[in-house]
PDB file of C-alpha atoms and ligand atoms in Angstrom:
ATOM      1  CA  MET A   5       0.000   0.000   0.000  1.00 42.00           C
ATOM      2  CA  ALA A   6       1.376   3.238  -1.015  1.00 42.00           C
ATOM      3  CA  GLU A   7       2.492   5.531   1.709  1.00 43.00           C
ATOM      4  CA  THR A   8       0.483   8.611   1.860  1.00 43.00           C
ATOM      5  CA  THR A   9       2.055  11.829   2.857  1.00 43.00           C
ATOM      6  CA  ASN A  10      -0.028  14.251   4.731  1.00 45.00           C
ATOM      7  CA  VAL A  11       0.884  17.397   2.955  1.00 43.00           C
ATOM      8  CA  THR A  12      -0.779  20.468   4.081  1.00 44.00           C
ATOM      9  CA  GLU A  13      -0.598  23.542   1.947  1.00 47.00           C
ATOM     10  CA  ALA A  14       1.052  26.518   3.454  1.00 46.00           C
ATOM     11  CA  PRO A  15      -1.419  29.298   4.130  1.00 50.00           C
ATOM     12  CA  ALA A  16      -1.384  32.012   1.552  1.00 49.00           C
ATOM     13  CA  PRO A  17       0.380  35.152   2.688  1.00 49.00           C
ATOM     14  CA  PRO A  18      -1.971  37.916   3.642  1.00 50.00           C
ATOM     15  CA  ALA A  19      -2.776  40.223   0.797  1.00 48.00           C
ATOM     16  CA  ALA A  20      -0.799  43.422   0.860  1.00 46.00           C
ATOM     17  CA  LYS A  21      -2.817  46.314   2.055  1.00 49.00           C
ATOM     18  CA  THR A  22      -3.325  48.868  -0.653  1.00 49.00           C
ATOM     19  CA  ALA A  23      -4.563  52.338  -0.315  1.00 49.00           C
ATOM     20  CA  PRO A  24      -8.208  52.739  -1.252  1.00 52.00           C
ATOM     21  CA  ALA A  25      -8.645  53.934  -4.791  1.00 52.00           C
ATOM     22  CA  LYS A  26      -9.717  57.533  -5.118  1.00 53.00           C
ATOM     23  CA  PRO A  27     -13.111  58.066  -6.564  1.00 52.00           C
ATOM     24  CA  ALA A  28     -12.965  58.786 -10.272  1.00 51.00           C
ATOM     25  CA  ALA A  29     -16.015  60.989 -10.248  1.00 50.00           C
ATOM     26  CA  PRO A  30     -14.248  64.410 -10.667  1.00 51.00           C
ATOM     27  CA  ALA A  31     -12.313  63.154 -13.695  1.00 50.00           C
ATOM     28  CA  LYS A  32     -15.535  62.008 -15.191  1.00 52.00           C
ATOM     29  CA  ALA A  33     -17.104  65.351 -14.413  1.00 50.00           C
ATOM     30  CA  THR A  34     -14.223  67.218 -16.113  1.00 53.00           C
ATOM     31  CA  ALA A  35     -14.456  65.028 -19.159  1.00 54.00           C
ATOM     32  CA  LYS A  36     -18.199  65.569 -19.219  1.00 61.00           C
ATOM     33  CA  GLY A  37     -17.695  69.359 -18.864  1.00 59.00           C
ATOM     34  CA  GLY A  38     -15.236  69.320 -21.754  1.00 60.00           C
ATOM     35  CA  LYS A  39     -17.660  67.339 -23.849  1.00 64.00           C
ATOM     36  CA  ASP A  40     -20.449  69.768 -22.989  1.00 69.00           C
ATOM     37  CA  ARG A  41     -18.273  72.746 -23.906  1.00 66.00           C
ATOM     38  CA  ARG A  42     -17.221  71.200 -27.180  1.00 68.00           C
ATOM     39  CA  GLY A  43     -20.816  70.373 -27.907  1.00 67.00           C
ATOM     40  CA  PHE A  44     -21.887  73.918 -27.138  1.00 62.00           C
ATOM     41  CA  LEU A  45     -19.154  75.418 -29.348  1.00 64.00           C
ATOM     42  CA  TYR A  46     -20.048  72.984 -32.122  1.00 67.00           C
ATOM     43  CA  VAL A  47     -23.711  73.960 -31.970  1.00 61.00           C
ATOM     44  CA  MET A  48     -22.895  77.688 -31.846  1.00 61.00           C
ATOM     45  CA  PHE A  49     -20.398  77.831 -34.687  1.00 62.00           C
ATOM     46  CA  CYS A  50     -20.895  74.777 -36.871  1.00 68.00           C
ATOM     47  CA  THR A  51     -24.654  74.605 -37.349  1.00 76.00           C
ATOM     48  CA  TRP A  52     -27.004  76.907 -39.152  1.00 76.00           C
ATOM     49  CA  PHE A  53     -28.928  77.424 -35.952  1.00 72.00           C
ATOM     50  CA  GLY A  54     -25.763  78.410 -34.103  1.00 69.00           C
ATOM     51  CA  ILE A  55     -24.596  80.782 -36.837  1.00 74.00           C
ATOM     52  CA  ALA A  56     -28.026  82.387 -37.035  1.00 79.00           C
ATOM     53  CA  TRP A  57     -28.195  82.744 -33.263  1.00 80.00           C
ATOM     54  CA  THR A  58     -24.693  84.263 -33.090  1.00 75.00           C
ATOM     55  CA  ALA A  59     -25.531  86.734 -35.881  1.00 79.00           C
ATOM     56  CA  PHE A  60     -28.799  87.650 -34.162  1.00 80.00           C
ATOM     57  CA  THR A  61     -27.017  88.234 -30.851  1.00 79.00           C
ATOM     58  CA  ALA A  62     -24.322  90.382 -32.513  1.00 79.00           C
ATOM     59  CA  THR A  63     -27.008  92.424 -34.282  1.00 78.00           C
ATOM     60  CA  MET A  64     -28.896  92.995 -31.044  1.00 81.00           C
ATOM     61  CA  ILE A  65     -25.697  94.121 -29.269  1.00 82.00           C
ATOM     62  CA  GLY A  66     -24.923  96.510 -32.151  1.00 73.00           C
ATOM     63  CA  MET A  67     -28.452  97.951 -32.052  1.00 79.00           C
ATOM     64  CA  THR A  68     -28.263  98.398 -28.282  1.00 77.00           C
ATOM     65  CA  LEU A  69     -24.925 100.225 -28.537  1.00 78.00           C
ATOM     66  CA  GLY A  70     -26.323 102.392 -31.353  1.00 68.00           C
ATOM     67  CA  THR A  71     -29.336 103.300 -29.218  1.00 68.00           C
ATOM     68  CA  ILE A  72     -27.106 104.208 -26.267  1.00 65.00           C
ATOM     69  CA  ARG A  73     -24.959 106.404 -28.551  1.00 66.00           C
ATOM     70  CA  PHE A  74     -28.117 108.060 -29.898  1.00 60.00           C
ATOM     71  CA  LEU A  75     -29.417 108.752 -26.389  1.00 63.00           C
ATOM     72  CA  TYR A  76     -26.064 110.065 -25.175  1.00 61.00           C
ATOM     73  CA  PRO A  77     -24.498 111.912 -28.152  1.00 57.00           C
ATOM     74  CA  ASN A  78     -20.916 113.265 -28.330  1.00 56.00           C
ATOM     75  CA  VAL A  79     -21.544 116.030 -25.864  1.00 52.00           C
ATOM     76  CA  LEU A  80     -18.374 115.298 -23.934  1.00 54.00           C
ATOM     77  CA  SER A  81     -16.079 114.442 -26.852  1.00 60.00           C
ATOM     78  CA  GLU A  82     -16.830 117.448 -29.040  1.00 63.00           C
ATOM     79  CA  PRO A  83     -14.582 120.496 -28.660  1.00 67.00           C
ATOM     80  CA  PRO A  84     -16.176 123.374 -26.751  1.00 81.00           C
ATOM     81  CA  SER A  85     -17.838 126.053 -28.865  1.00 92.00           C
ATOM     82  CA  LYS A  86     -16.043 128.830 -26.945  1.00 95.00           C
ATOM     83  CA  PHE A  87     -12.275 128.980 -26.601  1.00 96.00           C
ATOM     84  CA  LYS A  88      -9.608 131.576 -25.891  1.00 97.00           C
ATOM     85  CA  VAL A  89      -6.872 132.314 -28.393  1.00 97.00           C
ATOM     86  CA  GLY A  90      -4.527 134.614 -26.462  1.00 97.00           C
ATOM     87  CA  PRO A  91      -4.156 138.393 -26.240  1.00 97.00           C
ATOM     88  CA  PRO A  92      -4.698 140.628 -29.300  1.00 97.00           C
ATOM     89  CA  ASP A  93      -1.138 141.975 -29.333  1.00 96.00           C
ATOM     90  CA  GLN A  94       0.285 138.577 -30.314  1.00 95.00           C
ATOM     91  CA  TYR A  95      -1.377 138.827 -33.738  1.00 97.00           C
ATOM     92  CA  GLU A  96       0.742 140.387 -36.473  1.00 97.00           C
ATOM     93  CA  PRO A  97      -0.644 142.425 -39.385  1.00 96.00           C
ATOM     94  CA  GLU A  98      -1.678 140.439 -42.472  1.00 96.00           C
ATOM     95  CA  LYS A  99      -0.968 137.090 -40.807  1.00 97.00           C
ATOM     96  CA  VAL A 100      -3.159 134.020 -40.572  1.00 98.00           C
ATOM     97  CA  VAL A 101      -2.687 132.013 -37.376  1.00 98.00           C
ATOM     98  CA  GLU A 102      -3.351 128.334 -38.002  1.00 97.00           C
ATOM     99  CA  ARG A 103      -2.893 127.126 -34.430  1.00 96.00           C
ATOM    100  CA  PHE A 104      -6.651 126.854 -33.866  1.00 97.00           C
ATOM    101  CA  LYS A 105      -7.472 125.098 -37.142  1.00 97.00           C
ATOM    102  CA  PRO A 106      -8.250 121.837 -35.265  1.00 96.00           C
ATOM    103  CA  GLN A 107     -10.952 123.795 -33.418  1.00 95.00           C
ATOM    104  CA  GLY A 108     -12.328 125.060 -36.739  1.00 97.00           C
ATOM    105  CA  ALA A 109     -10.980 128.627 -36.833  1.00 97.00           C
ATOM    106  CA  TRP A 110      -8.225 130.662 -38.406  1.00 98.00           C
ATOM    107  CA  ILE A 111      -7.446 133.845 -36.453  1.00 98.00           C
ATOM    108  CA  VAL A 112      -6.590 136.657 -38.861  1.00 98.00           C
ATOM    109  CA  ARG A 113      -5.380 140.213 -38.437  1.00 98.00           C
ATOM    110  CA  HIS A 114      -6.075 142.291 -41.520  1.00 97.00           C
ATOM    111  CA  LYS A 115      -6.443 145.940 -42.453  1.00 96.00           C
ATOM    112  CA  ASP A 116     -10.045 146.822 -43.283  1.00 94.00           C
ATOM    113  CA  ASP A 117     -10.427 150.383 -44.573  1.00 91.00           C
ATOM    114  CA  ASP A 118     -14.208 150.275 -44.210  1.00 89.00           C
ATOM    115  CA  LEU A 119     -13.820 149.590 -40.498  1.00 90.00           C
ATOM    116  CA  GLY A 120     -11.057 152.157 -40.017  1.00 88.00           C
ATOM    117  CA  GLY A 121      -7.910 150.064 -39.637  1.00 93.00           C
ATOM    118  CA  ASP A 122      -6.671 146.664 -38.476  1.00 96.00           C
ATOM    119  CA  ILE A 123      -9.222 144.185 -37.231  1.00 97.00           C
ATOM    120  CA  ILE A 124      -8.974 140.626 -35.918  1.00 98.00           C
ATOM    121  CA  TYR A 125     -11.536 138.034 -36.917  1.00 98.00           C
ATOM    122  CA  ALA A 126     -12.042 134.265 -36.685  1.00 98.00           C
ATOM    123  CA  LEU A 127     -12.665 132.582 -40.039  1.00 98.00           C
ATOM    124  CA  SER A 128     -14.436 129.242 -40.264  1.00 98.00           C
ATOM    125  CA  THR A 129     -12.280 126.465 -41.735  1.00 98.00           C
ATOM    126  CA  THR A 130     -15.223 124.930 -43.632  1.00 98.00           C
ATOM    127  CA  CYS A 131     -15.285 125.439 -47.399  1.00 98.00           C
ATOM    128  CA  THR A 132     -18.622 126.879 -48.528  1.00 98.00           C
ATOM    129  CA  HIS A 133     -18.728 124.565 -51.546  1.00 98.00           C
ATOM    130  CA  LEU A 134     -19.082 121.072 -50.058  1.00 98.00           C
ATOM    131  CA  GLY A 135     -17.513 121.397 -46.652  1.00 97.00           C
ATOM    132  CA  CYS A 136     -13.861 120.361 -47.119  1.00 98.00           C
ATOM    133  CA  THR A 137     -11.113 122.091 -45.142  1.00 98.00           C
ATOM    134  CA  PRO A 138      -8.997 124.513 -47.214  1.00 98.00           C
ATOM    135  CA  ASN A 139      -5.303 125.202 -46.552  1.00 98.00           C
ATOM    136  CA  TRP A 140      -3.655 128.586 -46.064  1.00 98.00           C
ATOM    137  CA  TRP A 141      -1.016 129.296 -48.710  1.00 98.00           C
ATOM    138  CA  ASP A 142       1.061 132.031 -47.124  1.00 96.00           C
ATOM    139  CA  LYS A 143       3.126 132.856 -50.225  1.00 96.00           C
ATOM    140  CA  GLU A 144       0.022 133.314 -52.386  1.00 96.00           C
ATOM    141  CA  GLN A 145      -1.895 134.898 -49.491  1.00 96.00           C
ATOM    142  CA  LYS A 146      -4.949 132.743 -50.082  1.00 98.00           C
ATOM    143  CA  PHE A 147      -6.902 129.803 -48.749  1.00 98.00           C
ATOM    144  CA  LYS A 148      -7.035 126.940 -51.243  1.00 98.00           C
ATOM    145  CA  CYS A 149      -9.492 124.074 -50.993  1.00 98.00           C
ATOM    146  CA  PRO A 150      -7.928 120.711 -51.920  1.00 98.00           C
ATOM    147  CA  CYS A 151     -11.238 119.133 -52.964  1.00 98.00           C
ATOM    148  CA  HIS A 152     -12.356 121.176 -55.994  1.00 98.00           C
ATOM    149  CA  GLY A 153      -9.926 124.076 -56.058  1.00 97.00           C
ATOM    150  CA  SER A 154     -11.914 126.942 -54.570  1.00 98.00           C
ATOM    151  CA  GLY A 155      -9.800 129.900 -53.513  1.00 98.00           C
ATOM    152  CA  PHE A 156     -10.525 132.483 -50.816  1.00 98.00           C
ATOM    153  CA  LYS A 157      -8.736 135.755 -50.064  1.00 98.00           C
ATOM    154  CA  ILE A 158      -7.324 136.524 -46.622  1.00 97.00           C
ATOM    155  CA  THR A 159     -10.655 138.170 -45.836  1.00 97.00           C
ATOM    156  CA  GLY A 160     -12.447 134.878 -46.578  1.00 98.00           C
ATOM    157  CA  VAL A 161     -14.032 136.185 -49.787  1.00 98.00           C
ATOM    158  CA  ASN A 162     -14.214 133.546 -52.544  1.00 98.00           C
ATOM    159  CA  PHE A 163     -12.590 134.443 -55.862  1.00 98.00           C
ATOM    160  CA  GLU A 164     -11.964 131.176 -57.764  1.00 98.00           C
ATOM    161  CA  GLY A 165     -13.443 127.701 -58.071  1.00 98.00           C
ATOM    162  CA  PRO A 166     -16.963 126.469 -57.345  1.00 98.00           C
ATOM    163  CA  ALA A 167     -17.450 127.899 -53.833  1.00 98.00           C
ATOM    164  CA  PRO A 168     -20.616 130.017 -54.095  1.00 98.00           C
ATOM    165  CA  ARG A 169     -19.920 132.411 -51.214  1.00 98.00           C
ATOM    166  CA  PRO A 170     -17.274 133.602 -48.746  1.00 98.00           C
ATOM    167  CA  LEU A 171     -16.080 131.648 -45.711  1.00 98.00           C
ATOM    168  CA  GLU A 172     -18.078 132.355 -42.587  1.00 98.00           C
ATOM    169  CA  ARG A 173     -16.765 134.179 -39.533  1.00 98.00           C
ATOM    170  CA  TRP A 174     -17.292 133.186 -35.905  1.00 98.00           C
ATOM    171  CA  ALA A 175     -18.257 135.577 -33.113  1.00 98.00           C
ATOM    172  CA  ILE A 176     -15.209 137.053 -31.427  1.00 98.00           C
ATOM    173  CA  GLY A 177     -14.651 139.277 -28.377  1.00 97.00           C
ATOM    174  CA  ILE A 178     -12.406 140.050 -25.425  1.00 97.00           C
ATOM    175  CA  ALA A 179     -12.771 137.977 -22.235  1.00 96.00           C
ATOM    176  CA  ASP A 180     -12.396 139.355 -18.689  1.00 96.00           C
ATOM    177  CA  ASP A 181      -8.736 138.300 -18.564  1.00 96.00           C
ATOM    178  CA  GLY A 182      -7.907 140.284 -21.725  1.00 96.00           C
ATOM    179  CA  GLN A 183      -7.684 137.291 -24.050  1.00 97.00           C
ATOM    180  CA  ILE A 184      -9.542 137.016 -27.325  1.00 98.00           C
ATOM    181  CA  ILE A 185     -12.443 134.602 -27.080  1.00 97.00           C
ATOM    182  CA  VAL A 186     -13.993 132.857 -30.085  1.00 98.00           C
ATOM    183  CA  ASP A 187     -17.615 131.725 -29.937  1.00 98.00           C
ATOM    184  CA  LYS A 188     -18.575 129.164 -32.576  1.00 97.00           C
ATOM    185  CA  SER A 189     -22.227 129.156 -31.554  1.00 96.00           C
ATOM    186  CA  LYS A 190     -22.676 132.348 -33.615  1.00 97.00           C
ATOM    187  CA  LYS A 191     -21.618 132.844 -37.221  1.00 97.00           C
ATOM    188  CA  PHE A 192     -21.581 135.844 -39.543  1.00 98.00           C
ATOM    189  CA  GLN A 193     -22.003 135.766 -43.331  1.00 98.00           C
ATOM    190  CA  LYS A 194     -20.770 138.514 -45.641  1.00 97.00           C
ATOM    191  CA  GLU A 195     -23.534 137.965 -48.213  1.00 97.00           C
ATOM    192  CA  LEU A 196     -26.065 138.756 -45.478  1.00 98.00           C
ATOM    193  CA  GLY A 197     -24.264 141.997 -44.541  1.00 96.00           C
ATOM    194  CA  GLN A 198     -23.174 140.526 -41.180  1.00 97.00           C
ATOM    195  CA  TRP A 199     -19.416 141.238 -41.330  1.00 97.00           C
ATOM    196  CA  SER A 200     -20.001 144.740 -40.036  1.00 95.00           C
ATOM    197  CA  ASP A 201     -21.633 143.338 -36.887  1.00 97.00           C
ATOM    198  CA  PRO A 202     -19.487 144.390 -33.874  1.00 96.00           C
ATOM    199  CA  GLU A 203     -19.483 140.758 -32.654  1.00 97.00           C
ATOM    200  CA  SER A 204     -17.832 139.537 -35.870  1.00 97.00           C
ATOM    201  CA  PHE A 205     -14.481 141.311 -35.298  1.00 97.00           C
ATOM    202  CA  ILE A 206     -12.397 143.212 -32.749  1.00 97.00           C
ATOM    203  CA  LYS A 207     -10.254 146.253 -33.400  1.00 95.00           C
ATOM    204  CA  ALA A 208      -6.553 145.450 -33.181  1.00 90.00           C
TER     205      ALA A 208
HETATM  206  S1  FES B 307     -15.403 121.483 -51.030  1.00 59.82           S
HETATM  207 FE1  FES B 307     -14.033 123.114 -51.290  1.00 59.82          FE
HETATM  208  S2  FES B 307     -14.011 123.423 -53.415  1.00 59.82           S
HETATM  209 FE2  FES B 307     -15.411 121.810 -53.152  1.00 59.82          FE
END
C-alpha cells in the first residue's frame, strides 16, 4: 500500500494592504464638462442654428450700442464752442494764425479800410462749396481748398473755383482776462451783410 504523505498547503500570505482607490467621479465630471463645452461650441459655430443665433445676438448688441450712442451723443467728446486764443497783441498784421485750425478757426489780423484800420476776426475752416477744409497758402496769401480748387482771399471772400460764397466768420470778443475769445455758436455771413456786426471782429 502506497504511503500517503499528509501534505498540508502553506497558508497564503496575507494580501498586501493597498490604499483605497480615489473616486474617479471628478475626472468624469471634467471630461463631461469638456464634452459639454465642445458640444456647445459645435452647436454655436458649426450649425445653421448656431450661426443664425450668433448673428442675431451680434445684431442685437450693435443695435443696443447704437441706441445708447443716440441717447447720449458726443456732448463730452466734441470740442467746446467757446475757446480763448490769447491776447490781441500777439497777432501780427496780415498774418493768418493756423494754431486753432483743429478747433475750426483761423485767427486773422487784416487791415479793413471800411472799419477804419486793423481788425482781428475768426474765419471758419469749412469750405462753402461742399464742406472740405482749405489750406492757407502764405506765399500766395490765399486759402485753397484741396477738394475742388476753390480759392478764398485773406478776408475769406471767394474768388476762384466752385465755392458760391465767402467763408463764414465766428463771433469774437475780449474775455475778462484780456484774451480774445472765439464763440462758434454764432456765425456771420458777408452775403447777409453781417461782417459789419461788432461781434464779428475786434479792433486790433
Ligand atoms: S469742397 Fe471746397 S471746393 Fe469743393
